[in-house]
C-alpha positions as protocol buffer text, in pm:
chain_id: "A"
residue {
  index: 1
  type: MET
  ca { x: 14910 y: 10578 z: 8523 }
}
residue {
  index: 2
  type: ILE
  ca { x: 14953 y: 10966 z: 8520 }
}
residue {
  index: 3
  type: THR
  ca { x: 15045 y: 11143 z: 8877 }
}
residue {
  index: 4
  type: ILE
  ca { x: 14744 y: 11339 z: 8958 }
}
residue {
  index: 5
  type: ARG
  ca { x: 14750 y: 11636 z: 9242 }
}
residue {
  index: 6
  type: ARG
  ca { x: 14449 y: 11653 z: 9432 }
}
residue {
  index: 7
  type: SER
  ca { x: 14263 y: 12002 z: 9423 }
}
residue {
  index: 8
  type: SER
  ca { x: 14195 y: 12160 z: 9743 }
}
residue {
  index: 9
  type: SER
  ca { x: 13861 y: 12243 z: 9665 }
}
residue {
  index: 10
  type: SER
  ca { x: 13600 y: 12053 z: 9865 }
}
residue {
  index: 11
  type: THR
  ca { x: 13311 y: 12187 z: 9638 }
}
residue {
  index: 12
  type: SER
  ca { x: 13276 y: 12186 z: 9227 }
}
residue {
  index: 13
  type: ASN
  ca { x: 13332 y: 12489 z: 9037 }
}
residue {
  index: 14
  type: LYS
  ca { x: 12939 y: 12617 z: 9034 }
}
residue {
  index: 15
  type: SER
  ca { x: 12965 y: 12846 z: 8778 }
}
residue {
  index: 16
  type: ILE
  ca { x: 13021 y: 12504 z: 8545 }
}
residue {
  index: 17
  type: VAL
  ca { x: 12656 y: 12472 z: 8465 }
}
residue {
  index: 18
  type: ALA
  ca { x: 12467 y: 12207 z: 8267 }
}
residue {
  index: 19
  type: ASN
  ca { x: 12289 y: 12322 z: 7988 }
}
residue {
  index: 20
  type: ASP
  ca { x: 12036 y: 12035 z: 7847 }
}
residue {
  index: 21
  type: ALA
  ca { x: 12012 y: 12061 z: 7469 }
}
residue {
  index: 22
  type: LYS
  ca { x: 11664 y: 12057 z: 7350 }
}
residue {
  index: 23
  type: LYS
  ca { x: 11539 y: 11750 z: 7165 }
}
residue {
  index: 24
  type: LYS
  ca { x: 11693 y: 11707 z: 6855 }
}
residue {
  index: 25
  type: GLU
  ca { x: 11925 y: 12003 z: 6893 }
}
residue {
  index: 26
  type: GLY
  ca { x: 12274 y: 11999 z: 6736 }
}
residue {
  index: 27
  type: ASN
  ca { x: 12592 y: 12112 z: 6886 }
}
residue {
  index: 28
  type: SER
  ca { x: 12579 y: 12432 z: 6647 }
}
residue {
  index: 29
  type: ALA
  ca { x: 12265 y: 12506 z: 6788 }
}
residue {
  index: 30
  type: TRP
  ca { x: 12320 y: 12475 z: 7123 }
}
residue {
  index: 31
  type: LEU
  ca { x: 12632 y: 12624 z: 7138 }
}
residue {
  index: 32
  type: LYS
  ca { x: 12422 y: 12944 z: 6939 }
}
residue {
  index: 33
  type: ARG
  ca { x: 12197 y: 12907 z: 7236 }
}
residue {
  index: 34
  type: THR
  ca { x: 12451 y: 12930 z: 7502 }
}
residue {
  index: 35
  type: GLY
  ca { x: 12556 y: 13266 z: 7309 }
}
residue {
  index: 36
  type: ALA
  ca { x: 12927 y: 13151 z: 7366 }
}
residue {
  index: 37
  type: SER
  ca { x: 13152 y: 13275 z: 7063 }
}
residue {
  index: 38
  type: ASP
  ca { x: 13473 y: 13249 z: 7228 }
}
residue {
  index: 39
  type: GLY
  ca { x: 13638 y: 13027 z: 7534 }
}
residue {
  index: 40
  type: LEU
  ca { x: 13777 y: 12657 z: 7547 }
}
residue {
  index: 41
  type: LEU
  ca { x: 13575 y: 12368 z: 7344 }
}
residue {
  index: 42
  type: LEU
  ca { x: 13521 y: 12040 z: 7454 }
}
residue {
  index: 43
  type: LEU
  ca { x: 13399 y: 11740 z: 7227 }
}
residue {
  index: 44
  type: GLY
  ca { x: 13314 y: 11435 z: 7300 }
}
residue {
  index: 45
  type: GLY
  ca { x: 13275 y: 11176 z: 7017 }
}
residue {
  index: 46
  type: ALA
  ca { x: 13122 y: 10839 z: 6962 }
}
residue {
  index: 47
  type: SER
  ca { x: 13316 y: 10694 z: 6658 }
}
residue {
  index: 48
  type: ILE
  ca { x: 13554 y: 10430 z: 6775 }
}
residue {
  index: 49
  type: SER
  ca { x: 13869 y: 10648 z: 6730 }
}
residue {
  index: 50
  type: HIS
  ca { x: 13673 y: 10881 z: 6992 }
}
residue {
  index: 51
  type: PHE
  ca { x: 13600 y: 10608 z: 7186 }
}
residue {
  index: 52
  type: ARG
  ca { x: 13920 y: 10488 z: 7203 }
}
residue {
  index: 53
  type: ILE
  ca { x: 14081 y: 10848 z: 7295 }
}
residue {
  index: 54
  type: ARG
  ca { x: 13785 y: 10878 z: 7597 }
}
residue {
  index: 55
  type: VAL
  ca { x: 13934 y: 10590 z: 7714 }
}
residue {
  index: 56
  type: ALA
  ca { x: 14275 y: 10618 z: 7716 }
}
residue {
  index: 57
  type: GLN
  ca { x: 14253 y: 10927 z: 7926 }
}
residue {
  index: 58
  type: SER
  ca { x: 14084 y: 10699 z: 8228 }
}
residue {
  index: 59
  type: HIS
  ca { x: 14459 y: 10722 z: 8380 }
}
residue {
  index: 60
  type: ALA
  ca { x: 14365 y: 11086 z: 8396 }
}
residue {
  index: 61
  type: ARG
  ca { x: 14088 y: 11022 z: 8662 }
}
residue {
  index: 62
  type: ALA
  ca { x: 14121 y: 10895 z: 9008 }
}
residue {
  index: 63
  type: ASP
  ca { x: 13824 y: 10654 z: 8950 }
}
residue {
  index: 64
  type: LEU
  ca { x: 13971 y: 10534 z: 8628 }
}
residue {
  index: 65
  type: LYS
  ca { x: 13637 y: 10567 z: 8384 }
}
residue {
  index: 66
  type: PRO
  ca { x: 13669 y: 10692 z: 8055 }
}
residue {
  index: 67
  type: SER
  ca { x: 13680 y: 11045 z: 7978 }
}
residue {
  index: 68
  type: LEU
  ca { x: 13353 y: 11237 z: 7831 }
}
residue {
  index: 69
  type: TRP
  ca { x: 13578 y: 11395 z: 7645 }
}
residue {
  index: 70
  type: SER
  ca { x: 13807 y: 11336 z: 7332 }
}
residue {
  index: 71
  type: LEU
  ca { x: 13856 y: 11690 z: 7132 }
}
residue {
  index: 72
  type: ALA
  ca { x: 13943 y: 12046 z: 7309 }
}
residue {
  index: 73
  type: GLY
  ca { x: 14012 y: 12347 z: 7090 }
}
residue {
  index: 74
  type: ILE
  ca { x: 14006 y: 12724 z: 7076 }
}
residue {
  index: 75
  type: LEU
  ca { x: 13683 y: 12863 z: 6983 }
}
residue {
  index: 76
  type: THR
  ca { x: 13717 y: 13134 z: 6715 }
}
residue {
  index: 77
  type: SER
  ca { x: 13333 y: 13201 z: 6661 }
}
residue {
  index: 78
  type: ARG
  ca { x: 13020 y: 13030 z: 6727 }
}
residue {
  index: 79
  type: SER
  ca { x: 13084 y: 12852 z: 6367 }
}
residue {
  index: 80
  type: SER
  ca { x: 13444 y: 12758 z: 6405 }
}
residue {
  index: 81
  type: PHE
  ca { x: 13767 y: 12693 z: 6623 }
}
residue {
  index: 82
  type: LEU
  ca { x: 14103 y: 12587 z: 6619 }
}
residue {
  index: 83
  type: SER
  ca { x: 14248 y: 12234 z: 6686 }
}
residue {
  index: 84
  type: THR
  ca { x: 14448 y: 11976 z: 6630 }
}
residue {
  index: 85
  type: PRO
  ca { x: 14209 y: 11702 z: 6574 }
}
residue {
  index: 86
  type: LEU
  ca { x: 14373 y: 11332 z: 6439 }
}
residue {
  index: 87
  type: GLU
  ca { x: 14103 y: 11398 z: 6162 }
}
residue {
  index: 88
  type: LEU
  ca { x: 14206 y: 11545 z: 5834 }
}
residue {
  index: 89
  type: CYS
  ca { x: 13988 y: 11881 z: 5826 }
}
residue {
  index: 90
  type: GLY
  ca { x: 14177 y: 12007 z: 5468 }
}
residue {
  index: 91
  type: ALA
  ca { x: 14509 y: 11819 z: 5265 }
}
residue {
  index: 92
  type: ALA
  ca { x: 14728 y: 11632 z: 5449 }
}
residue {
  index: 93
  type: SER
  ca { x: 15025 y: 11903 z: 5363 }
}
residue {
  index: 94
  type: ASP
  ca { x: 14831 y: 12123 z: 5574 }
}
residue {
  index: 95
  type: ILE
  ca { x: 14953 y: 11967 z: 5863 }
}
residue {
  index: 96
  type: ALA
  ca { x: 15322 y: 12001 z: 5787 }
}
residue {
  index: 97
  type: ALA
  ca { x: 15259 y: 12342 z: 5676 }
}
residue {
  index: 98
  type: ARG
  ca { x: 15049 y: 12461 z: 5982 }
}
residue {
  index: 99
  type: ASN
  ca { x: 15215 y: 12266 z: 6271 }
}
residue {
  index: 100
  type: GLY
  ca { x: 14898 y: 12035 z: 6295 }
}
residue {
  index: 101
  type: VAL
  ca { x: 14676 y: 12323 z: 6353 }
}
residue {
  index: 102
  type: GLN
  ca { x: 14324 y: 12302 z: 6161 }
}
residue {
  index: 103
  type: ALA
  ca { x: 14047 y: 12585 z: 6132 }
}
residue {
  index: 104
  type: CYS
  ca { x: 13759 y: 12321 z: 6186 }
}
residue {
  index: 105
  type: SER
  ca { x: 13417 y: 12407 z: 6119 }
}
residue {
  index: 106
  type: MET
  ca { x: 13136 y: 12347 z: 6357 }
}
residue {
  index: 107
  type: ASN
  ca { x: 12928 y: 12218 z: 6118 }
}
residue {
  index: 108
  type: ASP
  ca { x: 13155 y: 11882 z: 6109 }
}
residue {
  index: 109
  type: TYR
  ca { x: 13093 y: 11815 z: 6461 }
}
residue {
  index: 110
  type: ASP
  ca { x: 12721 y: 11927 z: 6464 }
}
residue {
  index: 111
  type: ASP
  ca { x: 12592 y: 11560 z: 6485 }
}
residue {
  index: 112
  type: PRO
  ca { x: 12471 y: 11507 z: 6835 }
}
residue {
  index: 113
  type: ASP
  ca { x: 12466 y: 11107 z: 6785 }
}
residue {
  index: 114
  type: GLN
  ca { x: 12873 y: 11165 z: 6622 }
}
residue {
  index: 115
  type: PHE
  ca { x: 12988 y: 11364 z: 6913 }
}
residue {
  index: 116
  type: PRO
  ca { x: 12699 y: 11382 z: 7187 }
}
residue {
  index: 117
  type: ASN
  ca { x: 12893 y: 11560 z: 7493 }
}
residue {
  index: 118
  type: ILE
  ca { x: 12997 y: 11927 z: 7445 }
}
residue {
  index: 119
  type: ALA
  ca { x: 13150 y: 12191 z: 7677 }
}
residue {
  index: 120
  type: VAL
  ca { x: 13241 y: 12565 z: 7615 }
}
residue {
  index: 121
  type: ILE
  ca { x: 13458 y: 12732 z: 7919 }
}
residue {
  index: 122
  type: ARG
  ca { x: 13610 y: 13076 z: 7950 }
}
residue {
  index: 123
  type: PHE
  ca { x: 13936 y: 13054 z: 8176 }
}
residue {
  index: 124
  type: THR
  ca { x: 14020 y: 13450 z: 8062 }
}
residue {
  index: 125
  type: ALA
  ca { x: 13820 y: 13722 z: 7947 }
}
residue {
  index: 126
  type: ASP
  ca { x: 14163 y: 13831 z: 7711 }
}
residue {
  index: 127
  type: HIS
  ca { x: 14050 y: 13593 z: 7442 }
}
residue {
  index: 128
  type: ALA
  ca { x: 14224 y: 13786 z: 7188 }
}
residue {
  index: 129
  type: MET
  ca { x: 14549 y: 13702 z: 7332 }
}
residue {
  index: 130
  type: ILE
  ca { x: 14482 y: 13320 z: 7368 }
}
residue {
  index: 131
  type: LEU
  ca { x: 14378 y: 13348 z: 6986 }
}
residue {
  index: 132
  type: ALA
  ca { x: 14731 y: 13504 z: 6903 }
}
residue {
  index: 133
  type: ASN
  ca { x: 14901 y: 13292 z: 7047 }
}
residue {
  index: 134
  type: ALA
  ca { x: 14723 y: 12983 z: 6884 }
}
residue {
  index: 135
  type: ASP
  ca { x: 14847 y: 13160 z: 6544 }
}
residue {
  index: 136
  type: ARG
  ca { x: 15226 y: 13168 z: 6684 }
}
residue {
  index: 137
  type: ILE
  ca { x: 15194 y: 12837 z: 6724 }
}
residue {
  index: 138
  type: ALA
  ca { x: 15086 y: 12742 z: 6393 }
}
residue {
  index: 139
  type: ASP
  ca { x: 15368 y: 12934 z: 6271 }
}
residue {
  index: 140
  type: GLN
  ca { x: 15651 y: 12836 z: 6465 }
}
residue {
  index: 141
  type: ARG
  ca { x: 15680 y: 12451 z: 6507 }
}
residue {
  index: 142
  type: SER
  ca { x: 15982 y: 12480 z: 6731 }
}
residue {
  index: 143
  type: MET
  ca { x: 15758 y: 12599 z: 7009 }
}
residue {
  index: 144
  type: ILE
  ca { x: 15570 y: 12279 z: 7037 }
}
residue {
  index: 145
  type: ASP
  ca { x: 15561 y: 12009 z: 6772 }
}
residue {
  index: 146
  type: LEU
  ca { x: 15211 y: 11867 z: 6756 }
}
residue {
  index: 147
  type: PRO
  ca { x: 15236 y: 11606 z: 6428 }
}
residue {
  index: 148
  type: ALA
  ca { x: 15513 y: 11455 z: 6624 }
}
residue {
  index: 149
  type: LEU
  ca { x: 15231 y: 11371 z: 6863 }
}
residue {
  index: 150
  type: MET
  ca { x: 15004 y: 11283 z: 6638 }
}
residue {
  index: 151
  type: LEU
  ca { x: 15168 y: 10988 z: 6510 }
}
residue {
  index: 152
  type: PRO
  ca { x: 15168 y: 10835 z: 6849 }
}
residue {
  index: 153
  type: TRP
  ca { x: 14793 y: 10880 z: 6850 }
}
residue {
  index: 154
  type: LEU
  ca { x: 14705 y: 10747 z: 6541 }
}
residue {
  index: 155
  type: SER
  ca { x: 14914 y: 10449 z: 6590 }
}
residue {
  index: 156
  type: TYR
  ca { x: 14710 y: 10410 z: 6910 }
}
residue {
  index: 157
  type: ILE
  ca { x: 14351 y: 10448 z: 6779 }
}
residue {
  index: 158
  type: TRP
  ca { x: 14452 y: 10266 z: 6470 }
}
residue {
  index: 159
  type: ILE
  ca { x: 14650 y: 9943 z: 6678 }
}
residue {
  index: 160
  type: ALA
  ca { x: 14945 y: 9998 z: 6443 }
}
residue {
  index: 161
  type: GLY
  ca { x: 15299 y: 9903 z: 6552 }
}
residue {
  index: 162
  type: LYS
  ca { x: 15314 y: 9869 z: 6958 }
}
residue {
  index: 163
  type: ALA
  ca { x: 15007 y: 10097 z: 6990 }
}
residue {
  index: 164
  type: THR
  ca { x: 15044 y: 10190 z: 7367 }
}
residue {
  index: 165
  type: ASN
  ca { x: 14821 y: 10444 z: 7541 }
}
residue {
  index: 166
  type: PRO
  ca { x: 15061 y: 10799 z: 7432 }
}
residue {
  index: 167
  type: LEU
  ca { x: 14979 y: 10950 z: 7802 }
}
residue {
  index: 168
  type: SER
  ca { x: 15123 y: 10636 z: 7999 }
}
residue {
  index: 169
  type: GLU
  ca { x: 15434 y: 10715 z: 7805 }
}
residue {
  index: 170
  type: GLY
  ca { x: 15381 y: 11117 z: 7905 }
}
residue {
  index: 171
  type: LEU
  ca { x: 15248 y: 11223 z: 7543 }
}
residue {
  index: 172
  type: GLY
  ca { x: 14969 y: 11443 z: 7571 }
}
residue {
  index: 173
  type: LEU
  ca { x: 14666 y: 11456 z: 7289 }
}
residue {
  index: 174
  type: PRO
  ca { x: 14764 y: 11695 z: 7039 }
}
residue {
  index: 175
  type: GLY
  ca { x: 14459 y: 11912 z: 7058 }
}
residue {
  index: 176
  type: ALA
  ca { x: 14476 y: 11969 z: 7430 }
}
residue {
  index: 177
  type: VAL
  ca { x: 14869 y: 12047 z: 7374 }
}
residue {
  index: 178
  type: PHE
  ca { x: 14767 y: 12278 z: 7114 }
}
residue {
  index: 179
  type: VAL
  ca { x: 14504 y: 12455 z: 7373 }
}
residue {
  index: 180
  type: GLU
  ca { x: 14750 y: 12417 z: 7712 }
}
residue {
  index: 181
  type: THR
  ca { x: 15018 y: 12576 z: 7519 }
}
residue {
  index: 182
  type: ALA
  ca { x: 14800 y: 12879 z: 7388 }
}
residue {
  index: 183
  type: TYR
  ca { x: 14692 y: 12959 z: 7697 }
}
residue {
  index: 184
  type: GLY
  ca { x: 14993 y: 12896 z: 7892 }
}
residue {
  index: 185
  type: ILE
  ca { x: 15201 y: 13114 z: 7690 }
}
residue {
  index: 186
  type: ALA
  ca { x: 14943 y: 13423 z: 7849 }
}
residue {
  index: 187
  type: GLY
  ca { x: 15016 y: 13292 z: 8159 }
}
residue {
  index: 188
  type: ILE
  ca { x: 14707 y: 13048 z: 8252 }
}
residue {
  index: 189
  type: GLU
  ca { x: 14790 y: 12700 z: 8330 }
}
residue {
  index: 190
  type: LEU
  ca { x: 14498 y: 12479 z: 8226 }
}
residue {
  index: 191
  type: THR
  ca { x: 14624 y: 12174 z: 8388 }
}
residue {
  index: 192
  type: PRO
  ca { x: 14733 y: 12238 z: 8769 }
}
residue {
  index: 193
  type: GLY
  ca { x: 14643 y: 11893 z: 8857 }
}
residue {
  index: 194
  type: LEU
  ca { x: 14898 y: 11735 z: 8649 }
}
residue {
  index: 195
  type: ALA
  ca { x: 15261 y: 11658 z: 8809 }
}
residue {
  index: 196
  type: SER
  ca { x: 15379 y: 11649 z: 8452 }
}
residue {
  index: 197
  type: ALA
  ca { x: 15318 y: 11792 z: 8080 }
}
residue {
  index: 198
  type: THR
  ca { x: 15102 y: 11533 z: 7997 }
}
residue {
  index: 199
  type: SER
  ca { x: 14787 y: 11734 z: 7904 }
}
residue {
  index: 200
  type: CYS
  ca { x: 14461 y: 11605 z: 7788 }
}
residue {
  index: 201
  type: PRO
  ca { x: 14080 y: 11690 z: 7751 }
}
residue {
  index: 202
  type: GLU
  ca { x: 13990 y: 11495 z: 8092 }
}
residue {
  index: 203
  type: ALA
  ca { x: 14279 y: 11716 z: 8275 }
}
residue {
  index: 204
  type: ILE
  ca { x: 14143 y: 12059 z: 8146 }
}
residue {
  index: 205
  type: TRP
  ca { x: 13774 y: 11946 z: 8233 }
}
residue {
  index: 206
  type: GLN
  ca { x: 13909 y: 11840 z: 8607 }
}
residue {
  index: 207
  type: ALA
  ca { x: 14057 y: 12179 z: 8653 }
}
residue {
  index: 208
  type: ALA
  ca { x: 13754 y: 12378 z: 8522 }
}
residue {
  index: 209
  type: LYS
  ca { x: 13520 y: 12176 z: 8768 }
}
residue {
  index: 210
  type: TRP
  ca { x: 13789 y: 12173 z: 9085 }
}
residue {
  index: 211
  type: TRP
  ca { x: 14073 y: 12411 z: 9049 }
}
residue {
  index: 212
  type: HIS
  ca { x: 13847 y: 12743 z: 9100 }
}
residue {
  index: 213
  type: ASP
  ca { x: 13995 y: 12842 z: 9396 }
}
residue {
  index: 214
  type: PHE
  ca { x: 14350 y: 12801 z: 9208 }
}
residue {
  index: 215
  type: TYR
  ca { x: 14254 y: 13043 z: 8946 }
}
residue {
  index: 216
  type: VAL
  ca { x: 14106 y: 13321 z: 9161 }
}
residue {
  index: 217
  type: LYS
  ca { x: 14429 y: 13308 z: 9332 }
}
residue {
  index: 218
  type: ALA
  ca { x: 14599 y: 13302 z: 9011 }
}
residue {
  index: 219
  type: ALA
  ca { x: 14440 y: 13669 z: 8953 }
}
residue {
  index: 220
  type: GLU
  ca { x: 14580 y: 13840 z: 9208 }
}
residue {
  index: 221
  type: THR
  ca { x: 14947 y: 13787 z: 9114 }
}
residue {
  index: 222
  type: THR
  ca { x: 14902 y: 13806 z: 8744 }
}
residue {
  index: 223
  type: HIS
  ca { x: 15159 y: 14002 z: 8553 }
}
residue {
  index: 224
  type: GLN
  ca { x: 15037 y: 14280 z: 8367 }
}
residue {
  index: 225
  type: ASP
  ca { x: 15166 y: 14163 z: 8030 }
}
residue {
  index: 226
  type: ASN
  ca { x: 14983 y: 13785 z: 8069 }
}
residue {
  index: 227
  type: ALA
  ca { x: 14641 y: 13746 z: 8004 }
}
residue {
  index: 228
  type: MET
  ca { x: 14448 y: 13769 z: 8348 }
}
residue {
  index: 229
  type: PRO
  ca { x: 14246 y: 13470 z: 8488 }
}
residue {
  index: 230
  type: GLN
  ca { x: 13908 y: 13366 z: 8616 }
}
residue {
  index: 231
  type: ASN
  ca { x: 13693 y: 13167 z: 8808 }
}
residue {
  index: 232
  type: PRO
  ca { x: 13647 y: 12926 z: 8500 }
}
residue {
  index: 233
  type: THR
  ca { x: 13271 y: 12962 z: 8401 }
}
residue {
  index: 234
  type: GLY
  ca { x: 13090 y: 12783 z: 8096 }
}
residue {
  index: 235
  type: SER
  ca { x: 12808 y: 12544 z: 8005 }
}
residue {
  index: 236
  type: TYR
  ca { x: 12798 y: 12169 z: 7886 }
}
residue {
  index: 237
  type: VAL
  ca { x: 12584 y: 11897 z: 7824 }
}
residue {
  index: 238
  type: VAL
  ca { x: 12629 y: 11520 z: 7807 }
}
residue {
  index: 239
  type: ARG
  ca { x: 12408 y: 11310 z: 7621 }
}
residue {
  index: 240
  type: GLN
  ca { x: 12654 y: 11010 z: 7649 }
}
residue {
  index: 241
  type: PRO
  ca { x: 12799 y: 10948 z: 8012 }
}
residue {
  index: 242
  type: VAL
  ca { x: 12933 y: 10658 z: 7956 }
}
residue {
  index: 243
  type: ALA
  ca { x: 13143 y: 10623 z: 7691 }
}
residue {
  index: 244
  type: ALA
  ca { x: 13068 y: 10383 z: 7424 }
}
residue {
  index: 245
  type: ALA
  ca { x: 13162 y: 10358 z: 7037 }
}
residue {
  index: 246
  type: ASP
  ca { x: 12789 y: 10340 z: 6893 }
}
residue {
  index: 247
  type: TRP
  ca { x: 12862 y: 10570 z: 6569 }
}
residue {
  index: 248
  type: PRO
  ca { x: 12775 y: 10548 z: 6260 }
}
residue {
  index: 249
  type: PRO
  ca { x: 12520 y: 10341 z: 6376 }
}
residue {
  index: 250
  type: GLU
  ca { x: 12481 y: 9963 z: 6252 }
}
residue {
  index: 251
  type: LYS
  ca { x: 12245 y: 9956 z: 5912 }
}
residue {
  index: 252
  type: LYS
  ca { x: 11973 y: 9734 z: 5995 }
}
residue {
  index: 253
  type: SER
  ca { x: 11951 y: 9409 z: 5735 }
}
């Protein structure tokens, strides 16, 4: 189990608010309605692979329940984001060329049945610095080897080889590690609750919800060359509070 530090905050962050989806509203439309075009994106999927990722992150929760989330990324606009998903958005050769970083279209994650949970969170207003760091990570594999993290996670969701939970081995989920590294270079710690370098969407979510006092205090001592942290703000909608592998729907005979 991952070692987790508890926040000293006695209440959750009131600036992270639920924004219910309208009937049959897709994730792209929901994102547009929130007005968000930058920040950190979290998605929770309902396919078997995303279900297994959500269950794996129970190690990062005190109650050992599956996470709401299975993918983290950095918004570049209301219609696209950068991440290191385990699914291929392009050619396989792009994985090595771009250090696993892919430009993902929200159209591929729009279906609320396939990706029922979505959140957008701002940890800083200096989004341009975060995007610049993301490009550096894509161009410099020596900073963090994301493809090396993809392999054990693919083995886990496919149940190939030993198929152990990578988090229990100290190996973060590639998309979350990518995001945390981009923010970390800018001086913003995304997972202060983790005692190790193991990053995952659930740890980022817990930080936004419970470590708001940490970010307010961090803003008081930020170096001028770093991004200015802020009390995390954002919106989310949870259509599937209990993790289930119910996508694609079974065909009726």
